[in-house]
Amino acid sequence: MKYQSQSIAKLYFIAAIGLFVGQILFGVTLGLQYVIGDFLFPEIPFNVARMVHTNLLIVWLLFGFMGSAYYLVPEESERELYAPWLAKLMFWIFLIAGALTILGYLMVPYATLAEITMNDLLPTMGREFLEQPTITKIGIVIVALAFLFNIGMTILTGRKTVISLVLLTGLIGLAVFFLFSFYNPDNVVMDKYFWWFVVHLWVEGVWELIMAAMLAYVLIKVTGVDREVIEKWLYIIIAMALISGLIGTGHHFFWIGAPDYWQWLGSIFSAIEPIPFFMMTLFAFNVVNKRRRDHPNKAAVLWALGTAVMAFLGAGVWGFLHTLAPVNFYTHGTQITAAHGHMAFYGAYVMVILTMISYSMPLMRGKQAGNARAQVIEMWSFWLMTVAMVFITLFLTGAGILQVYLQRYSDTPLGFMATQDKLEIFYWAREGAGVIFLIGLFLYIYSFFAKGEDVVMPEAAVAS
Amino acid sequence: MRETFTKGMARNIYYGGGVFFFLVLIGLTVDTVRGLPKTDNSQNLTEEVAAGKRLWEINNCIGCHTLLGEGAYFAPELGNVYTRFGESTDAIKGFIMSRPKDGIPGRRSMPQFNFTPDELEEIAQFLKYVDGIKVARDWPPNKEG
Amino acid sequence: MMKSETSKNNEQQLKNASNAALASLLNLTILPVISFIALLFIYKKTQPGNIDHYHAVLGIKINITAALALFLVSTLMIVLGGFHSPWTWVYVITYFTIVHTIFIVFAIWALVRSWSGDKLRSKHN
Amino acid sequence: MNTAIIEQEPKLLPGDLAIWFFIFMELLVFGIAFISYAVVRVQNEDMFNQFQLTLNTELGAINTIVLITSSYFVVRAVHTIKNHGDYIGCSHWLYAAIAGGGVFLVLKSFEYYDKFSAGISLSTNTFYMFYLSLTMFHFLHVILGMIILLAIAIKAQRGGYSASNHIGVESGASYWHMVDLVWIILFPLVYVMR
């Protein structure tokens, strides 16, 4: 760590990990509700638990992105953060707003929450992932603007690198596309169409830019490979992501009342959506293979490679699996979607933030890398979480295929609930994998406190 | 490194390609929005339906159900529930009213929302309206959703 | 670094090795069969003991194993499980997807190694 | 990206490698679209044959010639800068090529005007959906190609390229050839073949 203000990232990362734990606890609860239907009913019904699960994910990923940006940008720009106090202030505002929102979900019925937050004035609540009260949404915009101002001023008045500029465009896109969440027409088709301008253009658009920039940054640091080489890769990968992903939005417009041509456009463009992820794997493998030094932080290298592979698997392969219109006709809105969603979010976004944390946290604590024992524990947590996620995905895929067959493909289709009963074995297995994931997560947290011998590597003196 | 793989060219492709495809997306969006009245059932979009949509939202129905395939996958698809329930808004209302307050032991159950008769009618009309949207290939594949 | 001290012959080998690994990867992804034929042609140009021979053989091995693991096993699943059983498809699709991906990731690593003229497992540098 | 292959074979591809990633991606999109078209065509042969007759083959044929000519101008432009280092001449050839693209756009606009005033849109039927989306997508690529060529022509005119430094020209030329190539496949596929 070269600049004092980078240490603000620590605050954000701690919050991110804390919320991550909350997310997984609710995930495990949800998994149980799948098999024991009345678990915690009516105190915490499924919809509330799910809302907490997904909203915590979004909030902690945003914390992670912001923390990463606060760490990465000063170093790239070669100057202190423009306004460290603003970053700290926004942290507390965002944390308190986020916590209040989650408490609101849990403490009062959702309809009451809508009433007390005066949803009637500007109704935006009650749509998947955008359940936040309107006032929270406005808060998110304010926090995002303050954050962008802070980051933008730091970048523009300092050294401008490709990584920081790509990160900045990604973050601006994140803020801009979020504005569509305020558009909630009575017309359901219009509502759904523009809802994807937030959701798709986030996760399959601008977030990919953020992710690629962060991955590139860590790879430069841990491998010592020439910045020039990495920047070219970065540009090409994100160019491919935008070329395929923008029109690829069409794969969400198949069955919501939009024109038929989306079936073709969406299928054709999303068929090439795996390519950027494929290239990301190629890129990460190549850079690590060509590394100029062995960084003492082995765990960070593992996370970086894992991100590339799991993003390809979750977003690329599992996305492609059900993206073509003739396939999606049967799989749309089944457990296949859930399978893809889990692995894609974990592989692309959770892991890239954990990569950033893994790399930067030791530096913020005044070390090159965690001690040997801590790293071993962290790598264990990597494998536990990753393998658990692979199995969650496989079980949900199995459940989805069976669901499609019984409920949609068969000549004598079963009803929804009758089908769900037949999937129970998969849901139990998924719950088991979920518990393993939770154990992995606890191990991950433990790794920050594990004592042991420091890793000393002579070549590493140049690092960071 | 090959000399003729320049960062400038890679950057141009990123910005150029990004802007190009974003413009294409905007163009297609304009075309879509202009064509929507043919399929989106907006002629039946009454005040009552709009109120029903608001109720749908503030009770977070999407947190368990799917609507036209989007939402959670915990409870049945409702984009075609009007068809599934024999094209009867009364059947829909009856189902919502019948939910036990404390759930069903060991089973998934919809909460009891204690809607007023007016609200029930609005919800039912909303679901009827969604069922009237002309979806490509008449998705879902069958009435089970 | 390897490149500076290598002769023309070694450069040709490196090129062959890269092409072989690329053909192997393409055969697993967007250009099946055609790429395998290309791979066989590259194999014919190589001499045993050289790095290009190593990668050509590796590519052929990966692809034959992949073909067996994917098509033979999937066919067996369908034959044994029955075409009209939902469980057959649960196993076949899930199995095919994950195993196929594992082979692709493996081939990507092989490609990256061939670029630096290394064997799959030999020490870097 | 240290693809050793390319390092030893600088003549593998003309122009910048980055543009070839772009070209590869574009060709993949067009390739999948063409295959989709062919498959759907086989399934709906009568309908496709019927509506194909409404297309203006003469204008399409003229446009093919226009684009090939324009591609030739681009070849001349590359030749001029590469062998003679004549950047003014190069820019003139490029302007000629851009003019060719302009003629293509004008002719195509007449065709579209005709179709749109007949009330045809992307949602009319599957044939028109393919016809319009393929040709309009290509149309946009012609515009993009012209912008690229224009940027290069202006740079060339200011002496930004020379006999030893002409990669930018080659890159733009490669892209323009791709746009041309796509049309050469698209035209027989959509207008002529039955």
XYZ file of C-alpha atoms in Angstrom, chain A residues 177-355:
179
model
C -28.323 2.111 -15.729
C -29.557 2.027 -12.143
C -31.678 5.050 -13.022
C -33.980 2.744 -14.985
C -35.080 1.328 -11.636
C -37.107 4.497 -11.119
C -39.127 3.774 -14.234
C -42.061 1.580 -13.299
C -44.952 1.877 -15.733
C -48.312 0.170 -15.269
C -47.748 -1.643 -18.537
C -46.180 -4.954 -17.493
C -44.341 -5.505 -20.772
C -42.741 -2.074 -20.657
C -41.920 -2.585 -16.996
C -40.181 -5.879 -17.691
C -38.431 -4.613 -20.820
C -36.759 -1.713 -19.043
C -36.220 -3.642 -15.835
C -33.607 -5.570 -17.807
C -31.835 -2.300 -18.587
C -30.813 -2.369 -14.966
C -30.368 -6.059 -14.409
C -28.896 -7.300 -17.660
C -26.872 -4.223 -18.509
C -25.418 -4.467 -15.028
C -24.438 -8.078 -14.795
C -23.764 -8.790 -18.448
C -22.551 -5.316 -19.326
C -20.919 -2.745 -17.112
C -20.138 -5.062 -14.203
C -18.031 -7.101 -16.580
C -15.939 -3.999 -17.209
C -15.473 -3.504 -13.475
C -14.649 -7.144 -13.003
C -12.157 -7.278 -15.874
C -10.433 -4.114 -14.645
C -10.092 -5.480 -11.124
C -8.825 -8.816 -12.350
C -6.312 -7.111 -14.623
C -5.078 -4.992 -11.736
C -4.487 -7.953 -9.448
C -2.815 -9.894 -12.242
C -0.385 -7.055 -12.925
C 0.467 -6.946 -9.247
C 0.896 -10.627 -8.567
C 2.592 -11.678 -11.798
C 4.690 -8.658 -12.677
C 3.744 -9.073 -16.324
C 4.047 -5.983 -18.472
C 1.184 -3.550 -18.032
C 1.051 -2.953 -21.785
C 0.282 -6.607 -22.467
C -2.415 -6.791 -19.839
C -4.075 -3.578 -20.948
C -4.448 -4.804 -24.511
C -6.097 -7.957 -23.256
C -8.337 -5.938 -21.020
C -9.547 -3.770 -23.890
C -10.201 -6.691 -26.183
C -12.025 -8.701 -23.523
C -14.354 -5.908 -22.520
C -14.900 -4.965 -26.158
C -16.068 -8.534 -26.761
C -18.225 -8.342 -23.646
C -20.014 -5.250 -24.923
C -20.282 -6.437 -28.525
C -21.982 -9.648 -27.450
C -23.692 -8.471 -24.288
C -25.537 -5.343 -25.419
C -27.752 -6.965 -28.043
C -27.505 -10.125 -25.960
C -30.028 -8.388 -23.690
C -32.457 -9.805 -26.216
C -32.306 -13.232 -24.592
C -34.497 -11.759 -21.842
C -37.078 -10.493 -24.309
C -38.159 -13.855 -25.670
C -41.340 -14.433 -23.652
C -42.383 -11.125 -22.138
C -44.537 -9.870 -24.997
C -41.733 -8.198 -26.967
C -41.572 -8.740 -30.746
C -40.653 -12.151 -32.114
C -37.406 -11.010 -33.693
C -35.803 -10.890 -30.281
C -35.756 -14.663 -30.319
C -33.294 -14.499 -33.197
C -31.280 -11.489 -32.145
C -31.112 -12.618 -28.536
C -30.081 -16.138 -29.482
C -27.446 -15.107 -32.011
C -25.754 -12.531 -29.816
C -25.918 -14.445 -26.610
C -24.440 -17.467 -28.388
C -21.216 -15.446 -28.524
C -21.488 -14.165 -24.968
C -19.250 -16.955 -23.616
C -16.343 -15.659 -25.737
C -15.284 -12.794 -23.437
C -15.327 -15.170 -20.486
C -13.402 -17.735 -22.466
C -10.825 -15.087 -23.306
C -10.660 -14.065 -19.686
C -9.658 -17.596 -18.747
C -7.103 -17.691 -21.524
C -5.805 -14.316 -20.393
C -5.503 -15.196 -16.712
C -3.849 -18.551 -17.413
C -1.448 -16.967 -19.876
C -0.448 -14.128 -17.606
C 0.111 -16.433 -14.650
C 2.096 -18.820 -16.834
C 4.260 -15.943 -18.046
C 4.707 -14.456 -14.605
C 7.930 -12.617 -13.944
C 7.961 -13.365 -10.249
C 6.346 -15.590 -7.696
C 4.282 -13.377 -5.490
C 4.207 -14.448 -1.845
C 0.420 -14.126 -1.851
C -0.368 -17.503 -3.392
C -3.955 -17.290 -2.236
C -4.595 -14.163 -4.300
C -3.219 -15.877 -7.407
C -5.507 -18.810 -6.753
C -8.516 -16.521 -6.392
C -7.626 -14.715 -9.605
C -7.334 -17.926 -11.593
C -10.473 -19.248 -9.918
C -12.400 -16.131 -10.912
C -11.483 -16.551 -14.546
C -12.410 -20.236 -14.636
C -15.595 -19.989 -12.589
C -16.832 -16.937 -14.477
C -16.386 -18.887 -17.689
C -18.197 -21.842 -16.181
C -21.048 -19.979 -14.528
C -21.645 -17.046 -16.827
C -20.297 -18.521 -20.052
C -21.177 -22.200 -20.088
C -24.246 -22.230 -17.854
C -25.524 -19.109 -19.549
C -25.113 -20.646 -22.978
C -26.803 -23.819 -21.770
C -30.232 -22.201 -21.756
C -29.838 -19.035 -23.770
C -30.995 -20.207 -27.196
C -34.671 -19.455 -27.722
C -35.793 -23.036 -28.518
C -34.133 -24.263 -25.327
C -35.166 -21.278 -23.264
C -38.769 -21.882 -24.293
C -38.669 -24.869 -21.957
C -36.160 -23.734 -19.355
C -37.258 -20.124 -18.817
C -38.091 -19.527 -15.170
C -37.059 -22.938 -13.895
C -34.337 -24.111 -11.540
C -31.936 -24.000 -14.523
C -32.055 -20.229 -14.242
C -31.366 -20.521 -10.527
C -28.394 -22.795 -11.242
C -26.930 -20.340 -13.734
C -27.588 -17.381 -11.457
C -25.795 -18.921 -8.517
C -22.656 -19.916 -10.342
C -22.445 -16.810 -12.479
C -22.714 -14.439 -9.536
C -20.279 -16.447 -7.490
C -17.803 -17.082 -10.292
C -17.757 -13.618 -11.745
C -18.533 -11.112 -9.042
C -18.143 -12.731 -5.643
C -14.827 -14.248 -6.590
C -13.377 -11.139 -8.177
C -14.083 -9.173 -5.016
C -12.602 -11.919 -2.880
C -9.586 -11.756 -5.194
